[in-house]
Tab-separated table of N, CA and C and ligand atoms in Angstrom:
chain	number	residue	atom	x	y	z
A	19	MET	N	28.665	9.437	28.885
A	19	MET	CA	29.152	8.104	28.464
A	19	MET	C	28.657	7.819	27.039
A	20	ALA	N	29.602	7.618	26.146
A	20	ALA	CA	29.226	7.391	24.743
A	20	ALA	C	28.587	6.015	24.579
A	21	THR	N	27.624	5.933	23.693
A	21	THR	CA	27.004	4.643	23.393
A	21	THR	C	27.929	3.823	22.502
A	22	LEU	N	27.646	2.532	22.427
A	22	LEU	CA	28.410	1.647	21.542
A	22	LEU	C	28.466	2.217	20.123
A	23	PHE	N	27.337	2.680	19.624
A	23	PHE	CA	27.314	3.150	18.236
A	23	PHE	C	28.038	4.481	18.076
A	24	GLU	N	28.062	5.314	19.127
A	24	GLU	CA	28.883	6.523	19.059
A	24	GLU	C	30.363	6.137	18.983
A	25	LYS	N	30.756	5.109	19.737
A	25	LYS	CA	32.162	4.670	19.696
A	25	LYS	C	32.509	4.096	18.329
A	26	ILE	N	31.562	3.404	17.713
A	26	ILE	CA	31.801	2.897	16.350
A	26	ILE	C	31.892	4.070	15.376
A	27	ALA	N	31.029	5.064	15.549
A	27	ALA	CA	31.022	6.215	14.636
A	27	ALA	C	32.344	6.973	14.681
A	28	THR	N	32.952	7.047	15.855
A	28	THR	CA	34.224	7.784	15.970
A	28	THR	C	35.434	6.908	15.654
A	29	GLY	N	35.210	5.599	15.495
A	29	GLY	CA	36.321	4.710	15.191
A	29	GLY	C	36.961	4.099	16.425
A	30	ALA	N	36.443	4.434	17.614
A	30	ALA	CA	37.018	3.880	18.847
A	30	ALA	C	36.787	2.371	18.922
A	31	ILE	N	35.679	1.909	18.315
A	31	ILE	CA	35.405	0.473	18.200
A	31	ILE	C	35.255	0.166	16.722
A	32	ALA	N	35.910	-0.898	16.280
A	32	ALA	CA	35.906	-1.234	14.851
A	32	ALA	C	34.580	-1.860	14.438
A	33	ALA	N	34.174	-1.586	13.219
A	33	ALA	CA	32.982	-2.212	12.638
A	33	ALA	C	33.097	-2.077	11.131
A	34	GLU	N	32.343	-2.929	10.430
A	34	GLU	CA	32.321	-2.834	8.970
A	34	GLU	C	31.225	-1.845	8.580
A	35	ILE	N	31.624	-0.638	8.283
A	35	ILE	CA	30.670	0.418	7.933
A	35	ILE	C	30.527	0.450	6.413
A	36	LEU	N	29.292	0.270	5.940
A	36	LEU	CA	29.036	0.168	4.498
A	36	LEU	C	28.611	1.488	3.882
A	37	TYR	N	28.108	2.385	4.723
A	37	TYR	CA	27.593	3.667	4.214
A	37	TYR	C	27.638	4.666	5.358
A	38	ARG	N	27.845	5.918	4.979
A	38	ARG	CA	27.870	6.967	5.997
A	38	ARG	C	27.513	8.280	5.338
A	39	ASP	N	26.706	9.092	6.012
A	39	ASP	CA	26.494	10.463	5.554
A	39	ASP	C	26.492	11.376	6.774
A	40	ASP	N	25.977	12.572	6.616
A	40	ASP	CA	26.071	13.536	7.725
A	40	ASP	C	25.100	13.230	8.855
A	41	ARG	N	24.174	12.287	8.647
A	41	ARG	CA	23.169	12.020	9.677
A	41	ARG	C	23.141	10.583	10.177
A	42	CYS	N	23.725	9.666	9.415
A	42	CYS	CA	23.627	8.261	9.840
A	42	CYS	C	24.784	7.437	9.282
A	43	MET	N	24.860	6.210	9.776
A	43	MET	CA	25.814	5.242	9.227
A	43	MET	C	25.120	3.881	9.148
A	44	VAL	N	25.666	3.018	8.303
A	44	VAL	CA	25.134	1.660	8.136
A	44	VAL	C	26.285	0.691	8.359
A	45	LEU	N	26.082	-0.264	9.276
A	45	LEU	CA	27.138	-1.234	9.560
A	45	LEU	C	26.574	-2.645	9.581
A	46	ARG	N	27.451	-3.602	9.415
A	46	ARG	CA	27.051	-5.005	9.551
A	46	ARG	C	26.942	-5.354	11.023
A	47	ASP	N	25.868	-6.079	11.368
A	47	ASP	CA	25.692	-6.538	12.748
A	47	ASP	C	26.785	-7.562	13.075
A	48	ILE	N	27.323	-7.469	14.269
A	48	ILE	CA	28.417	-8.362	14.674
A	48	ILE	C	27.922	-9.795	14.882
A	49	ALA	N	26.645	-9.967	15.152
A	49	ALA	CA	26.050	-11.298	15.374
A	49	ALA	C	24.825	-11.437	14.469
A	50	PRO	N	25.054	-11.633	13.178
A	50	PRO	CA	23.940	-11.565	12.207
A	50	PRO	C	22.885	-12.635	12.446
A	51	LYS	N	21.614	-12.216	12.344
A	51	LYS	CA	20.471	-13.114	12.509
A	51	LYS	C	19.902	-13.550	11.164
A	52	ALA	N	20.557	-13.172	10.093
A	52	ALA	CA	20.175	-13.544	8.733
A	52	ALA	C	21.427	-13.355	7.871
A	53	PRO	N	21.461	-13.958	6.670
A	53	PRO	CA	22.647	-13.803	5.819
A	53	PRO	C	23.042	-12.339	5.609
A	54	LEU	N	22.035	-11.470	5.492
A	54	LEU	CA	22.312	-10.028	5.478
A	54	LEU	C	21.674	-9.430	6.718
A	55	HIS	N	22.462	-8.775	7.545
A	55	HIS	CA	21.939	-8.124	8.755
A	55	HIS	C	22.687	-6.808	8.937
A	56	LEU	N	22.023	-5.728	8.551
A	56	LEU	CA	22.617	-4.395	8.645
A	56	LEU	C	21.919	-3.596	9.730
A	57	LEU	N	22.649	-2.647	10.289
A	57	LEU	CA	22.103	-1.711	11.269
A	57	LEU	C	22.204	-0.308	10.691
A	58	ILE	N	21.082	0.381	10.652
A	58	ILE	CA	21.037	1.769	10.181
A	58	ILE	C	20.934	2.634	11.431
A	59	VAL	N	21.935	3.462	11.658
A	59	VAL	CA	22.114	4.121	12.960
A	59	VAL	C	22.255	5.629	12.772
A	60	PRO	N	21.419	6.423	13.458
A	60	PRO	CA	21.629	7.873	13.407
A	60	PRO	C	22.899	8.241	14.178
A	61	LEU	N	23.620	9.242	13.723
A	61	LEU	CA	24.800	9.687	14.470
A	61	LEU	C	24.378	10.354	15.784
A	62	GLN	N	23.198	10.961	15.777
A	62	GLN	CA	22.641	11.556	17.000
A	62	GLN	C	22.177	10.428	17.924
A	63	PRO	N	22.661	10.398	19.159
A	63	PRO	CA	22.382	9.247	20.028
A	63	PRO	C	21.007	9.308	20.697
A	64	ILE	N	19.943	9.235	19.905
A	64	ILE	CA	18.591	9.133	20.469
A	64	ILE	C	18.490	7.745	21.114
A	65	PRO	N	18.114	7.653	22.398
A	65	PRO	CA	18.177	6.354	23.086
A	65	PRO	C	17.279	5.271	22.497
A	66	SER	N	16.121	5.646	21.978
A	66	SER	CA	15.208	4.651	21.400
A	66	SER	C	14.178	5.388	20.562
A	67	LEU	N	13.372	4.638	19.830
A	67	LEU	CA	12.314	5.300	19.056
A	67	LEU	C	11.363	6.037	19.997
A	68	ALA	N	11.128	5.454	21.170
A	68	ALA	CA	10.213	6.082	22.129
A	68	ALA	C	10.757	7.423	22.626
A	69	ALA	N	12.063	7.620	22.537
A	69	ALA	CA	12.671	8.862	23.011
A	69	ALA	C	12.755	9.916	21.918
A	70	ALA	N	12.385	9.545	20.687
A	70	ALA	CA	12.388	10.531	19.601
A	70	ALA	C	11.237	11.504	19.830
A	71	ASN	N	11.351	12.684	19.242
A	71	ASN	CA	10.254	13.645	19.366
A	71	ASN	C	9.775	14.066	17.977
A	72	ASP	N	8.737	14.880	17.947
A	72	ASP	CA	8.142	15.244	16.661
A	72	ASP	C	9.168	15.916	15.746
A	73	GLY	N	10.103	16.648	16.330
A	73	GLY	CA	11.114	17.325	15.528
A	73	GLY	C	12.096	16.381	14.863
A	74	ASP	N	12.117	15.125	15.304
A	74	ASP	CA	13.019	14.133	14.709
A	74	ASP	C	12.437	13.506	13.447
A	75	GLY	N	11.246	13.940	13.054
A	75	GLY	CA	10.596	13.347	11.887
A	75	GLY	C	11.479	13.309	10.643
A	76	PRO	N	12.111	14.425	10.258
A	76	PRO	CA	12.971	14.371	9.064
A	76	PRO	C	14.104	13.353	9.199
A	77	LEU	N	14.694	13.263	10.389
A	77	LEU	CA	15.762	12.281	10.591
A	77	LEU	C	15.204	10.860	10.471
A	78	LEU	N	14.056	10.604	11.085
A	78	LEU	CA	13.471	9.258	11.014
A	78	LEU	C	13.139	8.904	9.567
A	79	GLY	N	12.627	9.878	8.826
A	79	GLY	CA	12.347	9.636	7.409
A	79	GLY	C	13.619	9.326	6.642
A	80	HIS	N	14.683	10.049	6.969
A	80	HIS	CA	15.969	9.803	6.312
A	80	HIS	C	16.464	8.392	6.610
A	81	LEU	N	16.317	7.965	7.859
A	81	LEU	CA	16.774	6.610	8.215
A	81	LEU	C	16.017	5.552	7.412
A	82	LEU	N	14.727	5.742	7.233
A	82	LEU	CA	13.955	4.774	6.445
A	82	LEU	C	14.334	4.841	4.962
A	83	THR	N	14.615	6.035	4.485
A	83	THR	CA	15.036	6.160	3.080
A	83	THR	C	16.365	5.431	2.865
A	84	VAL	N	17.303	5.621	3.800
A	84	VAL	CA	18.587	4.911	3.693
A	84	VAL	C	18.355	3.406	3.805
A	85	THR	N	17.453	2.987	4.688
A	85	THR	CA	17.140	1.555	4.815
A	85	THR	C	16.651	0.999	3.480
A	86	ARG	N	15.744	1.722	2.839
A	86	ARG	CA	15.241	1.268	1.532
A	86	ARG	C	16.387	1.146	0.516
A	87	LYS	N	17.259	2.133	0.497
A	87	LYS	CA	18.365	2.088	-0.469
A	87	LYS	C	19.321	0.936	-0.162
A	88	MET	N	19.547	0.671	1.132
A	88	MET	CA	20.407	-0.470	1.493
A	88	MET	C	19.746	-1.783	1.079
A	89	GLY	N	18.423	-1.843	1.242
A	89	GLY	CA	17.689	-3.033	0.800
A	89	GLY	C	17.849	-3.241	-0.695
A	90	GLU	N	17.742	-2.173	-1.446
A	90	GLU	CA	17.906	-2.268	-2.905
A	90	GLU	C	19.322	-2.715	-3.253
A	91	GLN	N	20.275	-2.184	-2.527
A	91	GLN	CA	21.674	-2.430	-2.881
A	91	GLN	C	22.171	-3.799	-2.431
A	92	PHE	N	21.721	-4.246	-1.257
A	92	PHE	CA	22.353	-5.434	-0.667
A	92	PHE	C	21.478	-6.678	-0.586
A	93	SER	N	20.167	-6.547	-0.797
A	93	SER	CA	19.329	-7.744	-0.653
A	93	SER	C	19.137	-8.465	-1.975
A	94	GLN	N	19.807	-7.999	-3.015
A	94	GLN	CA	19.729	-8.629	-4.334
A	94	GLN	C	18.297	-8.809	-4.794
A	95	LYS	N	17.518	-7.732	-4.608
A	95	LYS	CA	16.127	-7.676	-5.076
A	95	LYS	C	15.208	-8.617	-4.308
A	96	ALA	N	15.735	-9.319	-3.310
A	96	ALA	CA	14.872	-10.212	-2.535
A	96	ALA	C	14.098	-9.399	-1.491
A	97	ASP	N	13.109	-10.034	-0.887
A	97	ASP	CA	12.367	-9.383	0.182
A	97	ASP	C	13.264	-9.228	1.412
A	98	TYR	N	12.891	-8.319	2.241
A	98	TYR	CA	13.674	-8.108	3.456
A	98	TYR	C	12.761	-7.696	4.595
A	99	ARG	N	13.291	-7.772	5.808
A	99	ARG	CA	12.549	-7.367	7.008
A	99	ARG	C	13.249	-6.194	7.669
A	100	VAL	N	12.443	-5.251	8.163
A	100	VAL	CA	12.945	-4.067	8.858
A	100	VAL	C	12.380	-4.092	10.274
A	101	VAL	N	13.262	-3.934	11.255
A	101	VAL	CA	12.866	-4.069	12.667
A	101	VAL	C	13.466	-2.919	13.481
A	102	ILE	N	12.653	-2.383	14.386
A	102	ILE	CA	13.182	-1.499	15.438
A	102	ILE	C	12.734	-2.085	16.769
A	103	ASN	N	13.676	-2.554	17.559
A	103	ASN	CA	13.367	-2.999	18.914
A	103	ASN	C	13.341	-1.756	19.802
A	104	CYS	N	12.250	-1.571	20.511
A	104	CYS	CA	12.063	-0.344	21.304
A	104	CYS	C	11.819	-0.730	22.759
A	105	GLY	N	12.886	-0.691	23.545
A	105	GLY	CA	12.785	-1.067	24.950
A	105	GLY	C	13.249	-2.490	25.181
A	106	ALA	N	13.709	-2.746	26.398
A	106	ALA	CA	14.317	-4.039	26.734
A	106	ALA	C	13.352	-5.202	26.516
A	107	ALA	N	12.085	-5.026	26.873
A	107	ALA	CA	11.119	-6.122	26.727
A	107	ALA	C	10.870	-6.455	25.265
A	108	ALA	N	11.177	-5.524	24.378
A	108	ALA	CA	11.021	-5.756	22.941
A	108	ALA	C	12.321	-6.230	22.303
A	109	GLY	N	13.374	-6.393	23.116
A	109	GLY	CA	14.628	-6.939	22.608
A	109	GLY	C	15.728	-5.926	22.387
A	110	GLN	N	15.495	-4.660	22.732
A	110	GLN	CA	16.541	-3.658	22.527
A	110	GLN	C	17.652	-3.853	23.552
A	111	THR	N	18.886	-3.962	23.059
A	111	THR	CA	20.037	-4.154	23.945
A	111	THR	C	21.011	-2.972	23.896
A	112	VAL	N	20.973	-2.204	22.831
A	112	VAL	CA	21.855	-1.036	22.710
A	112	VAL	C	20.976	0.218	22.778
A	113	PRO	N	21.184	1.056	23.810
A	113	PRO	CA	20.305	2.210	23.999
A	113	PRO	C	20.660	3.387	23.092
A	114	HIS	N	20.636	3.125	21.819
A	114	HIS	CA	20.915	4.135	20.787
A	114	HIS	C	20.076	3.681	19.586
A	115	LEU	N	19.080	4.471	19.240
A	115	LEU	CA	18.140	4.102	18.179
A	115	LEU	C	18.847	3.499	16.958
A	116	HIS	N	18.306	2.407	16.444
A	116	HIS	CA	18.851	1.802	15.228
A	116	HIS	C	17.782	0.958	14.558
A	117	ILE	N	17.905	0.812	13.263
A	117	ILE	CA	16.994	0.002	12.460
A	117	ILE	C	17.752	-1.235	12.004
A	118	HIS	N	17.136	-2.409	12.190
A	118	HIS	CA	17.708	-3.645	11.663
A	118	HIS	C	17.152	-3.886	10.259
A	119	LEU	N	18.015	-4.228	9.312
A	119	LEU	CA	17.603	-4.655	7.971
A	119	LEU	C	18.118	-6.080	7.797
A	120	LEU	N	17.177	-7.019	7.650
A	120	LEU	CA	17.525	-8.441	7.559
A	120	LEU	C	17.028	-9.002	6.229
A	121	ALA	N	17.855	-9.847	5.603
A	121	ALA	CA	17.468	-10.439	4.324
A	121	ALA	C	18.275	-11.713	4.105
A	122	GLY	N	17.855	-12.473	3.096
A	122	GLY	CA	18.620	-13.658	2.712
A	122	GLY	C	18.026	-14.949	3.215
A	123	ARG	N	16.887	-14.878	3.881
A	123	ARG	CA	16.173	-16.095	4.285
A	123	ARG	C	14.704	-15.728	4.446
A	124	ASP	N	13.845	-16.756	4.643
A	124	ASP	CA	12.443	-16.492	4.936
A	124	ASP	C	12.298	-16.128	6.412
A	125	PHE	N	11.285	-15.328	6.718
A	125	PHE	CA	11.049	-14.885	8.090
A	125	PHE	C	9.669	-15.310	8.547
A	126	ALA	N	9.596	-15.778	9.787
A	126	ALA	CA	8.305	-16.179	10.350
A	126	ALA	C	7.526	-14.952	10.818
A	127	TRP	N	6.205	-15.118	10.868
A	127	TRP	CA	5.345	-14.074	11.422
A	127	TRP	C	4.244	-14.747	12.216
A	128	PRO	N	3.920	-14.356	13.438
A	128	PRO	CA	4.492	-13.212	14.145
A	128	PRO	C	5.903	-13.497	14.644
A	129	PRO	N	6.689	-12.443	14.852
A	129	PRO	CA	8.048	-12.650	15.371
A	129	PRO	C	7.980	-13.096	16.823
A	130	GLY	N	9.023	-13.699	17.303
A	130	GLY	CA	9.054	-14.188	18.685
A	130	GLY	C	9.199	-13.077	19.692
B	1220	5GP	P1	19.131	-4.394	19.606
B	1220	5GP	O1	19.180	-5.705	20.357
B	1220	5GP	O2	19.443	-3.241	20.527
B	1220	5GP	O3	17.868	-4.177	18.821
B	1220	5GP	O4	20.263	-4.470	18.523
B	1220	5GP	C1	21.614	-4.281	18.826
B	1220	5GP	C2	22.418	-5.019	17.804
B	1220	5GP	O5	23.747	-4.584	17.894
B	1220	5GP	C3	22.403	-6.533	18.000
B	1220	5GP	O6	21.847	-7.170	16.853
B	1220	5GP	C4	23.868	-6.872	18.210
B	1220	5GP	O7	24.253	-8.089	17.599
B	1220	5GP	C5	24.572	-5.677	17.603
B	1220	5GP	N1	25.881	-5.414	18.201
B	1220	5GP	C6	26.192	-5.481	19.523
B	1220	5GP	N2	27.489	-5.149	19.707
B	1220	5GP	C7	27.990	-4.877	18.462
B	1220	5GP	C8	29.283	-4.456	18.019
B	1220	5GP	O8	30.236	-4.269	18.785
B	1220	5GP	N3	29.430	-4.281	16.671
B	1220	5GP	C9	28.385	-4.463	15.787
B	1220	5GP	N4	28.629	-4.255	14.480
B	1220	5GP	N5	27.151	-4.841	16.186
B	1220	5GP	C10	26.956	-5.037	17.516
């Protein structure tokens, strides 16, 4: 059973994809929690960060590098927040690893 993000990657479900390479894609969140809310998603359907293994290190590094570049490109030099929800109790709703990039407003700490 393909994950939501696999269906978006193949075009079966529409989304606004801002960037794509051989390992990941970047799309706008359908229910943005900030003026800018992007999702950085590996094409490989790793269920969560907890399910990644040591061999996924280069991919995880690539995802963070793409996140940084998206921050530079889309946050207009403002500060931004990067989030990975890992597991249902932490707020993860889509079982396919993804990084949230949020910007365009101030953020409280600690998060809820
Ligand atoms: P999670 O809660 O797993 O950390 O994040 C999943 C994110 O996917 C949520 O912020 C949610 O709004 C977003 N999302 C859920 N369904 C869709 C969809 O069909 N399209 C897009 N672009 N984002 C989605």
